[in-house]
């Protein structure tokens, strides 16, 4: 394609503008996959550049990141576009704003007044329906997503979400019985599925308190051999050391 562009007598900007949607999509996929280092000149700035930018966002979000349209605002980050080599599209379109881009690309899912509230105030976490929040937690535990944003946990519904996460993790993911839980629960297993940070934030690193919230009155702290004060003290020390080194 690049050779044919160079050999044509048509001005380069017109050639780029006249690329078919399929040709533009192929270039976008090649950039995401690292098969080309940069887009041709005028790719974003030509007359059809905005449509290309919309196409690029849909390809990245839906084909490569496989994010559900209903969850885009909660999961997509600017770094995803940077990692894919697509960040330059924001400089040409959408007022250099990710939230504006999402509203333009998915207008039926995210009306303008709501997208502003989501992106600036971060109260969006409280608006996630219970079923959808549970699906996001299950995706996290099964490692289908790397992490959930901190405000997902620190909003007013955070403790209930964490309680569901702990119960699902023990009963569905690990397939533990109630009797198994105090015998097998260890600090490191929470880190493996992305639950360590929310427990640290919501329960001040007190892992038994988090479990007790999920299973009120079911267990006593002394039953948890690997969640003793000694083990939790080691966890606090590690956190303190990480802060000193950061």
CSV table of C-alpha atoms in Angstrom, one decimal:
chain,number,residue,atom,x,y,z
A,1,UNK,CA,0.0,0.0,0.0
A,2,UNK,CA,2.8,2.4,0.9
A,3,UNK,CA,4.6,1.8,-2.4
A,4,UNK,CA,1.4,2.5,-4.4
A,5,UNK,CA,0.9,5.8,-2.5
A,6,UNK,CA,4.4,6.9,-3.4
A,7,UNK,CA,4.1,6.0,-7.0
A,8,UNK,CA,0.7,7.7,-7.6
A,9,UNK,CA,0.6,11.2,-9.1
A,10,UNK,CA,-2.4,12.1,-6.9
A,11,UNK,CA,-1.5,14.5,-4.0
A,12,UNK,CA,-0.7,12.4,-0.9
A,13,UNK,CA,-3.4,14.0,1.2
A,14,UNK,CA,-6.0,13.1,-1.3
A,15,UNK,CA,-4.7,9.5,-1.5
A,16,UNK,CA,-4.9,9.1,2.2
A,17,UNK,CA,-8.3,10.6,2.4
A,18,UNK,CA,-9.6,8.3,-0.3
A,19,UNK,CA,-8.5,5.1,1.5
A,20,UNK,CA,-11.4,2.7,1.9
A,21,UNK,CA,-12.7,1.8,5.4
A,22,UNK,CA,-11.1,-1.6,5.0
A,23,UNK,CA,-7.7,-0.2,4.0
A,24,UNK,CA,-7.9,2.2,7.0
A,25,UNK,CA,-8.9,-0.6,9.3
A,26,UNK,CA,-6.0,-2.8,8.1
A,27,UNK,CA,-3.5,0.0,8.8
A,28,UNK,CA,-5.0,0.5,12.3
A,29,UNK,CA,-4.7,-3.2,13.1
A,30,UNK,CA,-1.1,-3.3,11.8
A,31,UNK,CA,-0.3,-0.3,14.1
A,32,UNK,CA,-1.9,-2.0,17.1
A,33,UNK,CA,0.0,-5.2,16.4
A,34,UNK,CA,3.3,-3.4,15.9
A,35,UNK,CA,3.6,-4.3,12.2
A,36,UNK,CA,4.1,-0.6,11.2
A,37,UNK,CA,5.9,2.1,13.2
A,38,UNK,CA,3.7,5.0,12.3
A,39,UNK,CA,0.6,6.0,10.2
A,40,UNK,CA,1.0,7.7,6.8
A,41,UNK,CA,1.0,11.5,6.9
A,42,UNK,CA,-2.5,13.0,6.9
A,43,UNK,CA,-4.1,9.7,8.2
A,44,UNK,CA,-5.8,11.5,11.1
A,45,UNK,CA,-5.8,15.1,9.8
A,46,UNK,CA,-7.5,14.5,6.4
A,47,UNK,CA,-11.2,15.0,5.7
A,48,UNK,CA,-12.0,11.5,6.8
A,49,UNK,CA,-9.7,11.6,9.8
A,50,UNK,CA,-12.4,11.8,12.4
A,51,UNK,CA,-14.2,8.7,11.1
A,52,UNK,CA,-10.9,6.9,11.1
A,53,UNK,CA,-10.4,7.9,14.8
A,54,UNK,CA,-13.8,6.6,15.7
A,55,UNK,CA,-13.0,3.3,13.8
A,56,UNK,CA,-9.7,3.0,15.5
A,57,UNK,CA,-11.3,3.3,19.0
A,58,UNK,CA,-13.9,0.7,18.1
A,59,UNK,CA,-11.3,-1.7,16.8
A,60,UNK,CA,-9.1,-1.3,19.9
A,61,UNK,CA,-11.9,-1.5,22.4
A,62,UNK,CA,-14.1,-4.2,20.8
A,63,UNK,CA,-11.6,-6.4,18.9
A,64,UNK,CA,-8.4,-6.2,20.9
A,65,UNK,CA,-9.3,-5.3,24.5
A,66,UNK,CA,-12.7,-7.0,24.2
A,67,UNK,CA,-14.4,-4.6,26.5
A,68,UNK,CA,-18.2,-4.6,26.6
A,69,UNK,CA,-19.8,-1.4,25.4
A,70,UNK,CA,-21.5,-1.0,28.8
A,71,UNK,CA,-18.2,-1.1,30.6
A,72,UNK,CA,-16.0,1.1,28.4
A,73,UNK,CA,-16.0,4.1,30.7
A,74,UNK,CA,-15.0,2.0,33.7
A,75,UNK,CA,-12.2,0.0,32.0
A,76,UNK,CA,-10.6,2.0,29.2
A,77,UNK,CA,-7.6,4.1,30.0
A,78,UNK,CA,-5.5,6.6,28.0
A,79,UNK,CA,-2.5,4.2,28.4
A,80,UNK,CA,-4.4,1.6,26.3
A,81,UNK,CA,-4.2,3.9,23.3
A,82,UNK,CA,-0.6,4.8,24.1
A,83,UNK,CA,0.4,1.1,24.3
A,84,UNK,CA,-1.3,0.5,21.0
A,85,UNK,CA,0.3,3.5,19.2
A,86,UNK,CA,-3.0,5.3,18.8
A,87,UNK,CA,-2.6,8.2,21.2
A,88,UNK,CA,-2.0,10.7,18.4
A,89,UNK,CA,-5.7,10.4,17.3
A,90,UNK,CA,-6.6,12.5,20.4
A,91,UNK,CA,-4.4,15.3,19.4
A,92,UNK,CA,-6.3,15.6,16.1
A,93,UNK,CA,-9.8,14.9,17.4
A,94,UNK,CA,-12.0,14.9,20.5
A,95,UNK,CA,-10.4,18.0,22.1
A,96,UNK,CA,-7.5,15.7,23.2
A,97,UNK,CA,-10.0,14.1,25.7
A,98,UNK,CA,-10.7,10.4,26.3
A,99,UNK,CA,-14.0,11.1,27.9
A,100,UNK,CA,-15.2,13.2,24.9
A,101,UNK,CA,-14.0,10.4,22.5
A,102,UNK,CA,-16.0,7.8,24.4
A,103,UNK,CA,-19.1,10.0,24.3
A,104,UNK,CA,-18.7,10.5,20.5
A,105,UNK,CA,-18.0,6.8,19.7
A,106,UNK,CA,-20.7,5.4,22.1
A,107,UNK,CA,-23.3,8.1,22.3
A,108,UNK,CA,-26.2,5.8,23.2
A,109,UNK,CA,-24.3,4.3,26.1
A,110,UNK,CA,-22.8,7.5,27.5
A,111,UNK,CA,-24.9,10.7,27.1
A,112,UNK,CA,-22.8,13.9,27.3
A,113,UNK,CA,-24.1,15.0,30.7
A,114,UNK,CA,-23.4,11.5,32.2
A,115,UNK,CA,-19.9,11.2,30.7
A,116,UNK,CA,-18.9,14.5,32.2
A,117,UNK,CA,-20.1,13.2,35.6
A,118,UNK,CA,-18.4,9.9,35.2
A,119,UNK,CA,-15.0,11.2,34.1
A,120,UNK,CA,-14.7,14.2,36.5
A,121,UNK,CA,-16.4,13.2,39.7
A,122,UNK,CA,-15.7,9.5,39.6
A,123,UNK,CA,-19.1,8.8,41.1
A,124,UNK,CA,-19.7,6.5,38.2
A,125,UNK,CA,-18.7,3.5,40.4
A,126,UNK,CA,-21.8,3.9,42.4
A,127,UNK,CA,-24.0,3.9,39.3
A,128,UNK,CA,-22.8,0.5,38.1
A,129,UNK,CA,-25.8,-2.0,38.4
A,130,UNK,CA,-25.2,-4.8,40.9
A,131,UNK,CA,-25.3,-7.5,38.3
A,132,UNK,CA,-22.7,-5.7,36.1
A,133,UNK,CA,-20.5,-5.0,39.1
A,134,UNK,CA,-20.6,-8.7,40.0
A,135,UNK,CA,-19.6,-9.6,36.4
A,136,UNK,CA,-16.7,-7.2,36.6
A,137,UNK,CA,-15.5,-8.8,39.8
A,138,UNK,CA,-15.8,-12.3,38.3
A,139,UNK,CA,-13.8,-11.2,35.3
A,140,UNK,CA,-11.1,-9.9,37.7
A,141,UNK,CA,-10.9,-13.1,39.7
A,142,UNK,CA,-10.7,-15.2,36.6
A,143,UNK,CA,-7.9,-12.9,35.3
A,144,UNK,CA,-9.9,-11.8,32.3
A,145,UNK,CA,-9.0,-8.2,33.3
A,146,UNK,CA,-5.9,-7.0,35.2
A,147,UNK,CA,-7.5,-4.9,37.8
A,148,UNK,CA,-10.5,-2.7,38.6
A,149,UNK,CA,-10.1,1.1,39.3
A,150,UNK,CA,-9.7,1.9,43.0
A,151,UNK,CA,-12.9,4.0,43.0
A,152,UNK,CA,-14.8,0.9,42.1
A,153,UNK,CA,-14.0,-0.3,45.6
A,154,UNK,CA,-13.8,2.9,47.6
A,155,UNK,CA,-17.3,4.2,46.7
A,156,UNK,CA,-20.3,3.7,49.0
A,157,UNK,CA,-21.0,0.3,47.5
A,158,UNK,CA,-17.4,-0.9,47.8
A,159,UNK,CA,-17.6,-3.0,50.9
A,160,UNK,CA,-20.6,-5.0,49.6
A,161,UNK,CA,-18.8,-5.6,46.4
A,162,UNK,CA,-15.7,-6.8,48.2
A,163,UNK,CA,-17.9,-9.1,50.3
A,164,UNK,CA,-19.3,-10.6,47.1
A,165,UNK,CA,-15.7,-10.9,45.7
A,166,UNK,CA,-14.5,-12.8,48.8
A,167,UNK,CA,-17.4,-15.2,48.8
A,168,UNK,CA,-17.2,-15.8,45.1
A,169,UNK,CA,-13.4,-16.3,45.4
A,170,UNK,CA,-13.7,-18.8,48.2
A,171,UNK,CA,-16.8,-20.7,47.2
A,172,UNK,CA,-16.9,-20.6,43.3
A,173,UNK,CA,-13.3,-20.0,42.2
A,174,UNK,CA,-11.5,-22.1,44.9
A,175,UNK,CA,-14.4,-24.4,45.6
A,176,UNK,CA,-13.7,-24.3,49.3
A,177,UNK,CA,-16.2,-25.4,51.9
A,178,UNK,CA,-16.9,-23.2,54.9
A,179,UNK,CA,-14.6,-25.6,56.9
A,180,UNK,CA,-11.8,-25.1,54.4
A,181,UNK,CA,-11.8,-21.3,54.5
A,182,UNK,CA,-10.0,-20.7,57.8
A,183,UNK,CA,-7.6,-23.6,57.1
A,184,UNK,CA,-6.5,-22.4,53.6
A,185,UNK,CA,-6.9,-18.6,53.5
A,186,UNK,CA,-3.6,-16.9,53.2
A,187,UNK,CA,-2.5,-13.3,52.4
A,188,UNK,CA,-0.9,-14.1,49.1
A,189,UNK,CA,-4.0,-15.6,47.5
A,190,UNK,CA,-5.8,-12.3,47.7
A,191,UNK,CA,-3.0,-10.6,45.8
A,192,UNK,CA,-3.2,-13.3,43.1
A,193,UNK,CA,-6.7,-12.2,42.1
A,194,UNK,CA,-6.5,-8.4,42.7
A,195,UNK,CA,-8.3,-8.3,46.1
A,196,UNK,CA,-5.3,-7.3,48.2
A,197,UNK,CA,-5.5,-3.5,47.5
A,198,UNK,CA,-9.2,-3.2,48.2
A,199,UNK,CA,-8.9,-5.1,51.5
A,200,UNK,CA,-5.9,-2.9,52.4
A,201,UNK,CA,-7.9,0.3,51.7
A,202,UNK,CA,-11.3,-0.7,53.1
A,203,UNK,CA,-10.2,-2.7,56.1
A,204,UNK,CA,-6.8,-1.2,56.9
A,205,UNK,CA,-4.9,-4.5,56.0
A,206,UNK,CA,-7.1,-6.4,58.5
A,207,UNK,CA,-7.9,-9.5,56.4
A,208,UNK,CA,-10.0,-11.2,59.0
A,209,UNK,CA,-12.2,-8.1,59.3
A,210,UNK,CA,-12.8,-8.3,55.5
A,211,UNK,CA,-13.7,-12.0,55.8
A,212,UNK,CA,-15.9,-11.4,58.8
A,213,UNK,CA,-17.8,-8.7,56.8
A,214,UNK,CA,-18.4,-11.2,54.0
A,215,UNK,CA,-19.4,-14.0,56.5
A,216,UNK,CA,-20.7,-12.1,59.6
A,217,UNK,CA,-20.4,-14.2,62.8
A,218,UNK,CA,-19.4,-17.4,61.0
A,219,UNK,CA,-15.7,-17.4,62.0
A,220,UNK,CA,-13.4,-16.4,64.8
A,221,UNK,CA,-10.1,-14.8,64.1
A,222,UNK,CA,-8.1,-17.5,66.0
A,223,UNK,CA,-9.2,-20.0,63.4
A,224,UNK,CA,-7.1,-18.4,60.7
A,225,UNK,CA,-3.6,-19.7,61.1
A,226,UNK,CA,-2.3,-17.8,58.1
A,227,UNK,CA,-4.1,-14.6,58.8
A,228,UNK,CA,-2.5,-14.1,62.3
A,229,UNK,CA,-1.3,-10.8,63.6
A,230,UNK,CA,2.2,-11.9,62.8
A,231,UNK,CA,1.4,-12.4,59.2
A,232,UNK,CA,-0.6,-9.2,59.0
A,233,UNK,CA,2.3,-7.4,60.7
A,234,UNK,CA,4.6,-8.6,57.9
A,235,UNK,CA,2.1,-7.2,55.4
A,236,UNK,CA,2.0,-3.8,57.0
A,237,UNK,CA,5.8,-3.8,57.1
A,238,UNK,CA,6.0,-4.5,53.4
A,239,UNK,CA,3.5,-1.7,52.6
A,240,UNK,CA,5.6,0.7,54.8
A,241,UNK,CA,8.8,-0.3,53.0
A,242,UNK,CA,7.1,0.2,49.6
A,243,UNK,CA,6.1,3.7,50.5
A,244,UNK,CA,9.6,4.5,51.6
A,245,UNK,CA,11.0,3.2,48.3
A,246,UNK,CA,8.5,5.0,46.1
